[in-house]
Amino acid sequence: MKKILIANRGEIASRIIHTCKRLGIETIAIYSEADEDMPFVKEADSAFLIGPPPVQQSYLKGEEILKIALREGADGIHPGYGLLSENVDFASQVSEAGLKFIGPDALTISEMGDKVGSRSTMKAASVPVVPGTDDGVDSLEEAMRVAKTIGYPIMLKASAGGGGVGMVRCESEQALSQQFDSVKNRAKMYFGNDLVFIEKYITNARHIEVQIFGDDAGNIVHLFERNCSVQRRNQKVIEESPSPNLSDETKSRLYQAAVDAAKAVNYKNAGTVEFIVDENDEIYFLEMNTRLQVEHPVTEEVTGYDLVEWQIEVARGNELPVKNQDDIQLNGHALEFRVYAEDPKTFMPSPGTITKLNLQSELDGIRIDNGYAENGKVTPFYDPLISKVIVHGKTRDEAIEKSKAYFSEIEIEGLKTNIPLFTEVLNVNSFKAGTYTTAILNDWSKK
């Protein structure tokens, strides 16, 4: 593979370009009118305007993106995360055109993208799932009957959804009644499918995910777990690896369940199996994300492997760079912080111009996956992620202390960011002790 088109934007586009440069692979970027001056456009070997700012008119124009890839002689397309990364039609079109889709095949994306269908597949593979419906619920009346049987609180979810979009927690029948049509409408608008289902909401839960990788030869390995329990609006803000306060026995069950899930769908390339772990350390399958995760750098920092390089090698038809599970070892502890242009109290986006951007540090063990330059504009058209800060230490305590020192010295001006949130969460007792749950930000915001 000598030339790759990156069907994405921002920090993940820059991240992929970084690995491609190291491997001697040419890169093609696409960009919208709003992103013309973004760093990733300049970093790529070539870049082409794809359309106006709205994603439907630019980054989601799969046929146009494929035309550019073919015209420019690309061997493959890397979709990054979000946008077209889990779009079955796009993955199929790329493969049918004779190019490599750098991710799992379309069939796997389809099987795991349907959350209702994936529950059934996991059950058949003896992977424990969250109690809930095995089929979609078509009406509010049916939803109420199911919820009464399962017991409140429940999660109402879009079957085709992901990334925290298209799901809502309902504490009562009244809440379910108020939210049902809204969730169905959002599901139709964002995913083209209004099928919804119900799962029991597990209280005092931790959101733990396992990074898995597979290849064409049938090799499947895991690269340990990440704790992603610091969330707002069901979307992750801080992630860490390894997860604190999980017994070796619980971790072993998580790893085995994740590998079983991957084997059940003959998984190839990078994937993440997401679980809920309750207060009794029981594990429940949530979903499988058939793409590279936003938080993949924490896994890279504790294993020493470049997961984008692994993706490219597998897409080339090669076996995994490391096939023996025992050869994959943990080294230290890593935390990732997603720096968003948003109000740290309300979590509402705060678009604007970054008048000052100083993210560099003399501290060792600091990695910056950045998407913007000084004087760059964070527009309202896309997710307001500015950069990701990944901090590695020999121990969790060292990584936490290093994080505190880092956030006390960097500077971002011109718009609001969630950095004040990080400095406060790092001092929350449950976070310091590693006993926090997915409720940590709700509890913090009520203070």
PDB file of C-alpha atoms in Angstrom, residues 14-245:
ATOM      1  CA  SER A  14      -3.305  14.269  11.447  1.00  0.00           C
ATOM      2  CA  ARG A  15      -2.784  11.156  13.574  1.00  0.00           C
ATOM      3  CA  ILE A  16      -3.124   8.834  10.569  1.00  0.00           C
ATOM      4  CA  ILE A  17      -0.865  11.052   8.440  1.00  0.00           C
ATOM      5  CA  HIS A  18       1.811  10.817  11.145  1.00  0.00           C
ATOM      6  CA  THR A  19       1.989   7.023  10.884  1.00  0.00           C
ATOM      7  CA  CYS A  20       1.789   7.038   7.091  1.00  0.00           C
ATOM      8  CA  LYS A  21       4.755   9.419   6.881  1.00  0.00           C
ATOM      9  CA  ARG A  22       6.793   7.131   9.120  1.00  0.00           C
ATOM     10  CA  LEU A  23       5.910   4.165   6.891  1.00  0.00           C
ATOM     11  CA  GLY A  24       6.666   6.042   3.680  1.00  0.00           C
ATOM     12  CA  ILE A  25       3.034   6.021   2.530  1.00  0.00           C
ATOM     13  CA  GLU A  26       1.669   9.007   0.584  1.00  0.00           C
ATOM     14  CA  THR A  27      -1.483  10.601   1.990  1.00  0.00           C
ATOM     15  CA  ILE A  28      -4.470  12.311   0.395  1.00  0.00           C
ATOM     16  CA  ALA A  29      -6.649  14.572   2.519  1.00  0.00           C
ATOM     17  CA  ILE A  30     -10.159  15.787   1.823  1.00  0.00           C
ATOM     18  CA  TYR A  31     -11.492  18.943   3.431  1.00  0.00           C
ATOM     19  CA  SER A  32     -14.590  21.090   3.602  1.00  0.00           C
ATOM     20  CA  GLU A  33     -14.647  24.830   3.014  1.00  0.00           C
ATOM     21  CA  ALA A  34     -14.643  25.332   6.795  1.00  0.00           C
ATOM     22  CA  ASP A  35     -11.461  23.258   7.207  1.00  0.00           C
ATOM     23  CA  GLU A  36      -9.328  24.777   4.455  1.00  0.00           C
ATOM     24  CA  ASP A  37      -6.746  26.138   6.905  1.00  0.00           C
ATOM     25  CA  MET A  38      -6.674  23.148   9.277  1.00  0.00           C
ATOM     26  CA  PRO A  39      -3.276  21.529   9.977  1.00  0.00           C
ATOM     27  CA  PHE A  40      -4.197  18.140   8.503  1.00  0.00           C
ATOM     28  CA  VAL A  41      -4.783  19.752   5.094  1.00  0.00           C
ATOM     29  CA  LYS A  42      -1.216  21.062   5.037  1.00  0.00           C
ATOM     30  CA  GLU A  43       0.299  17.890   6.489  1.00  0.00           C
ATOM     31  CA  ALA A  44      -1.041  15.588   3.767  1.00  0.00           C
ATOM     32  CA  ASP A  45       0.900  15.111   0.524  1.00  0.00           C
ATOM     33  CA  SER A  46      -2.157  16.330  -1.392  1.00  0.00           C
ATOM     34  CA  ALA A  47      -5.569  17.666  -0.400  1.00  0.00           C
ATOM     35  CA  PHE A  48      -8.853  18.215  -2.195  1.00  0.00           C
ATOM     36  CA  LEU A  49     -11.924  20.292  -1.415  1.00  0.00           C
ATOM     37  CA  ILE A  50     -14.923  18.024  -0.937  1.00  0.00           C
ATOM     38  CA  GLY A  51     -17.721  20.555  -0.365  1.00  0.00           C
ATOM     39  CA  PRO A  52     -19.414  23.081   1.949  1.00  0.00           C
ATOM     40  CA  PRO A  53     -19.117  22.785   5.757  1.00  0.00           C
ATOM     41  CA  PRO A  54     -22.162  20.565   6.582  1.00  0.00           C
ATOM     42  CA  VAL A  55     -21.030  16.920   6.765  1.00  0.00           C
ATOM     43  CA  GLN A  56     -23.850  15.788   4.486  1.00  0.00           C
ATOM     44  CA  GLN A  57     -22.386  18.021   1.787  1.00  0.00           C
ATOM     45  CA  SER A  58     -18.734  17.136   2.421  1.00  0.00           C
ATOM     46  CA  TYR A  59     -17.355  14.391   4.657  1.00  0.00           C
ATOM     47  CA  LEU A  60     -20.337  12.070   4.151  1.00  0.00           C
ATOM     48  CA  LYS A  61     -20.210  12.238   0.339  1.00  0.00           C
ATOM     49  CA  GLY A  62     -18.933   8.701  -0.016  1.00  0.00           C
ATOM     50  CA  GLU A  63     -19.213   8.434  -3.780  1.00  0.00           C
ATOM     51  CA  GLU A  64     -17.334  11.689  -4.320  1.00  0.00           C
ATOM     52  CA  ILE A  65     -14.624  10.661  -1.845  1.00  0.00           C
ATOM     53  CA  LEU A  66     -14.212   7.340  -3.661  1.00  0.00           C
ATOM     54  CA  LYS A  67     -13.925   9.144  -7.005  1.00  0.00           C
ATOM     55  CA  ILE A  68     -11.066  11.256  -5.656  1.00  0.00           C
ATOM     56  CA  ALA A  69      -9.319   8.159  -4.283  1.00  0.00           C
ATOM     57  CA  LEU A  70      -9.548   6.373  -7.636  1.00  0.00           C
ATOM     58  CA  ARG A  71      -8.544   9.429  -9.638  1.00  0.00           C
ATOM     59  CA  GLU A  72      -5.481  10.058  -7.469  1.00  0.00           C
ATOM     60  CA  GLY A  73      -4.322   6.442  -7.481  1.00  0.00           C
ATOM     61  CA  ALA A  74      -4.954   5.590  -3.831  1.00  0.00           C
ATOM     62  CA  ASP A  75      -4.559   1.965  -2.750  1.00  0.00           C
ATOM     63  CA  GLY A  76      -6.776   2.298   0.301  1.00  0.00           C
ATOM     64  CA  ILE A  77      -9.050   4.536   2.336  1.00  0.00           C
ATOM     65  CA  HIS A  78      -8.722   5.066   6.078  1.00  0.00           C
ATOM     66  CA  PRO A  79     -12.047   6.282   7.520  1.00  0.00           C
ATOM     67  CA  GLY A  80     -10.763   7.220  10.994  1.00  0.00           C
ATOM     68  CA  TYR A  81     -13.617   7.263  13.510  1.00  0.00           C
ATOM     69  CA  GLY A  82     -17.126   8.693  13.160  1.00  0.00           C
ATOM     70  CA  LEU A  83     -18.350   9.989   9.791  1.00  0.00           C
ATOM     71  CA  LEU A  84     -18.125   7.070   7.295  1.00  0.00           C
ATOM     72  CA  SER A  85     -16.074   4.717   9.483  1.00  0.00           C
ATOM     73  CA  GLU A  86     -19.015   2.398  10.219  1.00  0.00           C
ATOM     74  CA  ASN A  87     -20.998   3.037   7.041  1.00  0.00           C
ATOM     75  CA  VAL A  88     -21.720  -0.345   5.456  1.00  0.00           C
ATOM     76  CA  ASP A  89     -22.467   1.043   1.998  1.00  0.00           C
ATOM     77  CA  PHE A  90     -19.236   3.037   1.896  1.00  0.00           C
ATOM     78  CA  ALA A  91     -17.118   0.103   3.054  1.00  0.00           C
ATOM     79  CA  SER A  92     -18.723  -2.070   0.367  1.00  0.00           C
ATOM     80  CA  GLN A  93     -18.195   0.540  -2.361  1.00  0.00           C
ATOM     81  CA  VAL A  94     -14.514   0.924  -1.456  1.00  0.00           C
ATOM     82  CA  SER A  95     -13.925  -2.836  -1.640  1.00  0.00           C
ATOM     83  CA  GLU A  96     -15.934  -3.234  -4.846  1.00  0.00           C
ATOM     84  CA  ALA A  97     -13.796  -0.501  -6.441  1.00  0.00           C
ATOM     85  CA  GLY A  98     -10.689  -2.582  -5.745  1.00  0.00           C
ATOM     86  CA  LEU A  99      -9.374  -0.414  -2.900  1.00  0.00           C
ATOM     87  CA  LYS A 100      -8.630  -1.488   0.658  1.00  0.00           C
ATOM     88  CA  PHE A 101     -11.040  -0.269   3.310  1.00  0.00           C
ATOM     89  CA  ILE A 102      -8.777   0.074   6.353  1.00  0.00           C
ATOM     90  CA  GLY A 103     -11.111  -1.480   8.853  1.00  0.00           C
ATOM     91  CA  PRO A 104     -13.271  -4.599   9.153  1.00  0.00           C
ATOM     92  CA  ASP A 105     -15.288  -5.865   6.210  1.00  0.00           C
ATOM     93  CA  ALA A 106     -18.770  -4.562   5.426  1.00  0.00           C
ATOM     94  CA  LEU A 107     -20.474  -7.720   6.698  1.00  0.00           C
ATOM     95  CA  THR A 108     -18.946  -7.348  10.148  1.00  0.00           C
ATOM     96  CA  ILE A 109     -19.792  -3.643  10.259  1.00  0.00           C
ATOM     97  CA  SER A 110     -23.370  -4.533   9.376  1.00  0.00           C
ATOM     98  CA  GLU A 111     -23.620  -7.316  11.973  1.00  0.00           C
ATOM     99  CA  MET A 112     -22.215  -5.220  14.810  1.00  0.00           C
ATOM    100  CA  GLY A 113     -23.732  -1.901  13.711  1.00  0.00           C
ATOM    101  CA  ASP A 114     -27.209  -3.246  14.364  1.00  0.00           C
ATOM    102  CA  LYS A 115     -27.271  -3.121  18.162  1.00  0.00           C
ATOM    103  CA  VAL A 116     -30.315  -5.390  18.402  1.00  0.00           C
ATOM    104  CA  GLY A 117     -28.771  -7.951  16.064  1.00  0.00           C
ATOM    105  CA  SER A 118     -25.394  -7.783  17.810  1.00  0.00           C
ATOM    106  CA  ARG A 119     -27.046  -8.636  21.139  1.00  0.00           C
ATOM    107  CA  SER A 120     -28.375 -11.845  19.617  1.00  0.00           C
ATOM    108  CA  THR A 121     -24.991 -12.674  18.091  1.00  0.00           C
ATOM    109  CA  MET A 122     -23.248 -12.168  21.427  1.00  0.00           C
ATOM    110  CA  LYS A 123     -25.810 -14.260  23.271  1.00  0.00           C
ATOM    111  CA  ALA A 124     -25.220 -17.107  20.834  1.00  0.00           C
ATOM    112  CA  ALA A 125     -21.479 -16.802  21.533  1.00  0.00           C
ATOM    113  CA  SER A 126     -22.130 -17.002  25.310  1.00  0.00           C
ATOM    114  CA  VAL A 127     -21.037 -13.401  25.831  1.00  0.00           C
ATOM    115  CA  PRO A 128     -23.121 -11.893  28.677  1.00  0.00           C
ATOM    116  CA  VAL A 129     -25.350  -8.998  27.580  1.00  0.00           C
ATOM    117  CA  VAL A 130     -27.216  -6.293  29.470  1.00  0.00           C
ATOM    118  CA  PRO A 131     -30.805  -7.401  30.232  1.00  0.00           C
ATOM    119  CA  GLY A 132     -33.091  -5.941  27.591  1.00  0.00           C
ATOM    120  CA  THR A 133     -35.110  -6.545  24.456  1.00  0.00           C
ATOM    121  CA  ASP A 134     -33.930  -9.004  21.829  1.00  0.00           C
ATOM    122  CA  ASP A 135     -35.964  -7.143  19.205  1.00  0.00           C
ATOM    123  CA  GLY A 136     -36.822  -3.522  18.583  1.00  0.00           C
ATOM    124  CA  VAL A 137     -39.847  -1.925  20.231  1.00  0.00           C
ATOM    125  CA  ASP A 138     -42.266  -0.430  17.728  1.00  0.00           C
ATOM    126  CA  SER A 139     -44.582   1.591  19.925  1.00  0.00           C
ATOM    127  CA  LEU A 140     -44.639   3.516  23.184  1.00  0.00           C
ATOM    128  CA  GLU A 141     -47.143   1.032  24.584  1.00  0.00           C
ATOM    129  CA  GLU A 142     -44.814  -1.878  23.893  1.00  0.00           C
ATOM    130  CA  ALA A 143     -41.875   0.059  25.342  1.00  0.00           C
ATOM    131  CA  MET A 144     -43.811   0.709  28.540  1.00  0.00           C
ATOM    132  CA  ARG A 145     -44.690  -2.979  28.922  1.00  0.00           C
ATOM    133  CA  VAL A 146     -41.064  -4.004  28.450  1.00  0.00           C
ATOM    134  CA  ALA A 147     -39.721  -1.321  30.786  1.00  0.00           C
ATOM    135  CA  LYS A 148     -42.161  -2.353  33.513  1.00  0.00           C
ATOM    136  CA  THR A 149     -40.945  -5.951  33.234  1.00  0.00           C
ATOM    137  CA  ILE A 150     -37.238  -5.030  33.245  1.00  0.00           C
ATOM    138  CA  GLY A 151     -37.633  -2.332  35.895  1.00  0.00           C
ATOM    139  CA  TYR A 152     -36.583   1.317  35.868  1.00  0.00           C
ATOM    140  CA  PRO A 153     -34.216   2.996  35.227  1.00  0.00           C
ATOM    141  CA  ILE A 154     -33.809   1.882  31.630  1.00  0.00           C
ATOM    142  CA  MET A 155     -31.839   3.047  28.586  1.00  0.00           C
ATOM    143  CA  LEU A 156     -33.781   3.743  25.414  1.00  0.00           C
ATOM    144  CA  LYS A 157     -31.359   3.264  22.503  1.00  0.00           C
ATOM    145  CA  ALA A 158     -31.268   3.594  18.739  1.00  0.00           C
ATOM    146  CA  SER A 159     -30.387   0.204  17.262  1.00  0.00           C
ATOM    147  CA  ALA A 160     -28.215   1.804  14.569  1.00  0.00           C
ATOM    148  CA  GLY A 161     -26.675   4.399  16.889  1.00  0.00           C
ATOM    149  CA  GLY A 162     -23.263   4.863  18.419  1.00  0.00           C
ATOM    150  CA  GLY A 163     -20.947   7.313  20.133  1.00  0.00           C
ATOM    151  CA  GLY A 164     -23.551   8.270  22.744  1.00  0.00           C
ATOM    152  CA  VAL A 165     -25.951   9.643  20.109  1.00  0.00           C
ATOM    153  CA  GLY A 166     -29.486   8.253  20.066  1.00  0.00           C
ATOM    154  CA  MET A 167     -29.683   7.038  23.643  1.00  0.00           C
ATOM    155  CA  VAL A 168     -31.356   8.384  26.750  1.00  0.00           C
ATOM    156  CA  ARG A 169     -31.786   7.242  30.341  1.00  0.00           C
ATOM    157  CA  CYS A 170     -35.394   7.033  31.533  1.00  0.00           C
ATOM    158  CA  GLU A 171     -36.069   6.940  35.263  1.00  0.00           C
ATOM    159  CA  SER A 172     -39.812   6.472  35.038  1.00  0.00           C
ATOM    160  CA  GLU A 173     -42.777   5.737  32.800  1.00  0.00           C
ATOM    161  CA  GLN A 174     -43.339   9.467  32.455  1.00  0.00           C
ATOM    162  CA  ALA A 175     -39.764   9.997  31.227  1.00  0.00           C
ATOM    163  CA  LEU A 176     -40.092   7.139  28.749  1.00  0.00           C
ATOM    164  CA  SER A 177     -43.328   8.633  27.452  1.00  0.00           C
ATOM    165  CA  GLN A 178     -41.642  12.013  26.972  1.00  0.00           C
ATOM    166  CA  GLN A 179     -38.525  10.634  25.273  1.00  0.00           C
ATOM    167  CA  PHE A 180     -39.783   7.795  23.060  1.00  0.00           C
ATOM    168  CA  ASP A 181     -40.733   9.760  19.939  1.00  0.00           C
ATOM    169  CA  SER A 182     -37.724  12.060  20.321  1.00  0.00           C
ATOM    170  CA  VAL A 183     -35.233   9.167  20.349  1.00  0.00           C
ATOM    171  CA  LYS A 184     -36.930   7.515  17.369  1.00  0.00           C
ATOM    172  CA  ASN A 185     -36.816  10.785  15.428  1.00  0.00           C
ATOM    173  CA  ARG A 186     -33.131  11.346  16.244  1.00  0.00           C
ATOM    174  CA  ALA A 187     -32.354   7.770  15.237  1.00  0.00           C
ATOM    175  CA  LYS A 188     -34.052   8.316  11.890  1.00  0.00           C
ATOM    176  CA  MET A 189     -32.293  11.636  11.331  1.00  0.00           C
ATOM    177  CA  TYR A 190     -28.753  10.552  12.309  1.00  0.00           C
ATOM    178  CA  PHE A 191     -28.723   6.888  11.286  1.00  0.00           C
ATOM    179  CA  GLY A 192     -31.508   6.495   8.732  1.00  0.00           C
ATOM    180  CA  ASN A 193     -33.202   3.880  10.919  1.00  0.00           C
ATOM    181  CA  ASP A 194     -35.714   4.624  13.674  1.00  0.00           C
ATOM    182  CA  LEU A 195     -35.596   1.175  15.318  1.00  0.00           C
ATOM    183  CA  VAL A 196     -35.109   1.504  19.084  1.00  0.00           C
ATOM    184  CA  PHE A 197     -34.648  -1.020  21.865  1.00  0.00           C
ATOM    185  CA  ILE A 198     -34.513  -1.065  25.657  1.00  0.00           C
ATOM    186  CA  GLU A 199     -31.779  -2.121  28.052  1.00  0.00           C
ATOM    187  CA  LYS A 200     -31.703  -2.141  31.832  1.00  0.00           C
ATOM    188  CA  TYR A 201     -29.698   0.797  33.175  1.00  0.00           C
ATOM    189  CA  ILE A 202     -26.990  -0.641  35.401  1.00  0.00           C
ATOM    190  CA  THR A 203     -26.430   1.661  38.385  1.00  0.00           C
ATOM    191  CA  ASN A 204     -23.012   2.256  39.935  1.00  0.00           C
ATOM    192  CA  ALA A 205     -21.485   0.983  36.716  1.00  0.00           C
ATOM    193  CA  ARG A 206     -18.085   1.293  35.126  1.00  0.00           C
ATOM    194  CA  HIS A 207     -17.725   1.542  31.354  1.00  0.00           C
ATOM    195  CA  ILE A 208     -14.852  -0.763  30.421  1.00  0.00           C
ATOM    196  CA  GLU A 209     -13.781  -1.596  26.881  1.00  0.00           C
ATOM    197  CA  VAL A 210     -11.302  -4.079  25.447  1.00  0.00           C
ATOM    198  CA  GLN A 211      -9.175  -3.351  22.372  1.00  0.00           C
ATOM    199  CA  ILE A 212      -9.132  -6.318  20.003  1.00  0.00           C
ATOM    200  CA  PHE A 213      -7.404  -6.985  16.682  1.00  0.00           C
ATOM    201  CA  GLY A 214      -7.875  -9.689  14.086  1.00  0.00           C
ATOM    202  CA  ASP A 215      -6.363 -10.620  10.735  1.00  0.00           C
ATOM    203  CA  ASP A 216      -7.219 -12.626   7.618  1.00  0.00           C
ATOM    204  CA  ALA A 217      -5.416 -15.687   8.991  1.00  0.00           C
ATOM    205  CA  GLY A 218      -7.827 -15.923  11.915  1.00  0.00           C
ATOM    206  CA  ASN A 219      -5.453 -14.562  14.555  1.00  0.00           C
ATOM    207  CA  ILE A 220      -7.259 -12.540  17.228  1.00  0.00           C
ATOM    208  CA  VAL A 221      -5.632 -10.826  20.209  1.00  0.00           C
ATOM    209  CA  HIS A 222      -6.644  -8.285  22.812  1.00  0.00           C
ATOM    210  CA  LEU A 223      -4.556  -5.306  23.915  1.00  0.00           C
ATOM    211  CA  PHE A 224      -6.000  -5.028  27.405  1.00  0.00           C
ATOM    212  CA  GLU A 225      -8.733  -2.732  28.651  1.00  0.00           C
ATOM    213  CA  ARG A 226      -9.582   0.956  28.965  1.00  0.00           C
ATOM    214  CA  ASN A 227     -11.780   2.550  31.603  1.00  0.00           C
ATOM    215  CA  CYS A 228     -14.047   5.117  29.916  1.00  0.00           C
ATOM    216  CA  SER A 229     -16.381   5.931  32.787  1.00  0.00           C
ATOM    217  CA  VAL A 230     -15.807   9.710  32.861  1.00  0.00           C
ATOM    218  CA  GLN A 231     -18.593  10.742  30.495  1.00  0.00           C
ATOM    219  CA  ARG A 232     -20.968  13.592  29.742  1.00  0.00           C
ATOM    220  CA  ARG A 233     -24.126  13.003  27.691  1.00  0.00           C
ATOM    221  CA  ASN A 234     -23.035   9.340  27.386  1.00  0.00           C
ATOM    222  CA  GLN A 235     -19.863  10.462  25.598  1.00  0.00           C
ATOM    223  CA  LYS A 236     -16.370   9.879  26.945  1.00  0.00           C
ATOM    224  CA  VAL A 237     -14.147  12.685  28.245  1.00  0.00           C
ATOM    225  CA  ILE A 238     -11.309  10.962  30.145  1.00  0.00           C
ATOM    226  CA  GLU A 239     -10.052   7.430  29.504  1.00  0.00           C
ATOM    227  CA  GLU A 240      -7.340   5.374  31.113  1.00  0.00           C
ATOM    228  CA  SER A 241      -5.506   2.084  30.766  1.00  0.00           C
ATOM    229  CA  PRO A 242      -5.273  -0.187  32.600  1.00  0.00           C
ATOM    230  CA  SER A 243      -8.495   0.181  34.552  1.00  0.00           C
ATOM    231  CA  PRO A 244      -8.070   0.733  38.286  1.00  0.00           C
ATOM    232  CA  ASN A 245      -9.823  -1.429  40.866  1.00  0.00           C
TER     233      ASN A 245
END
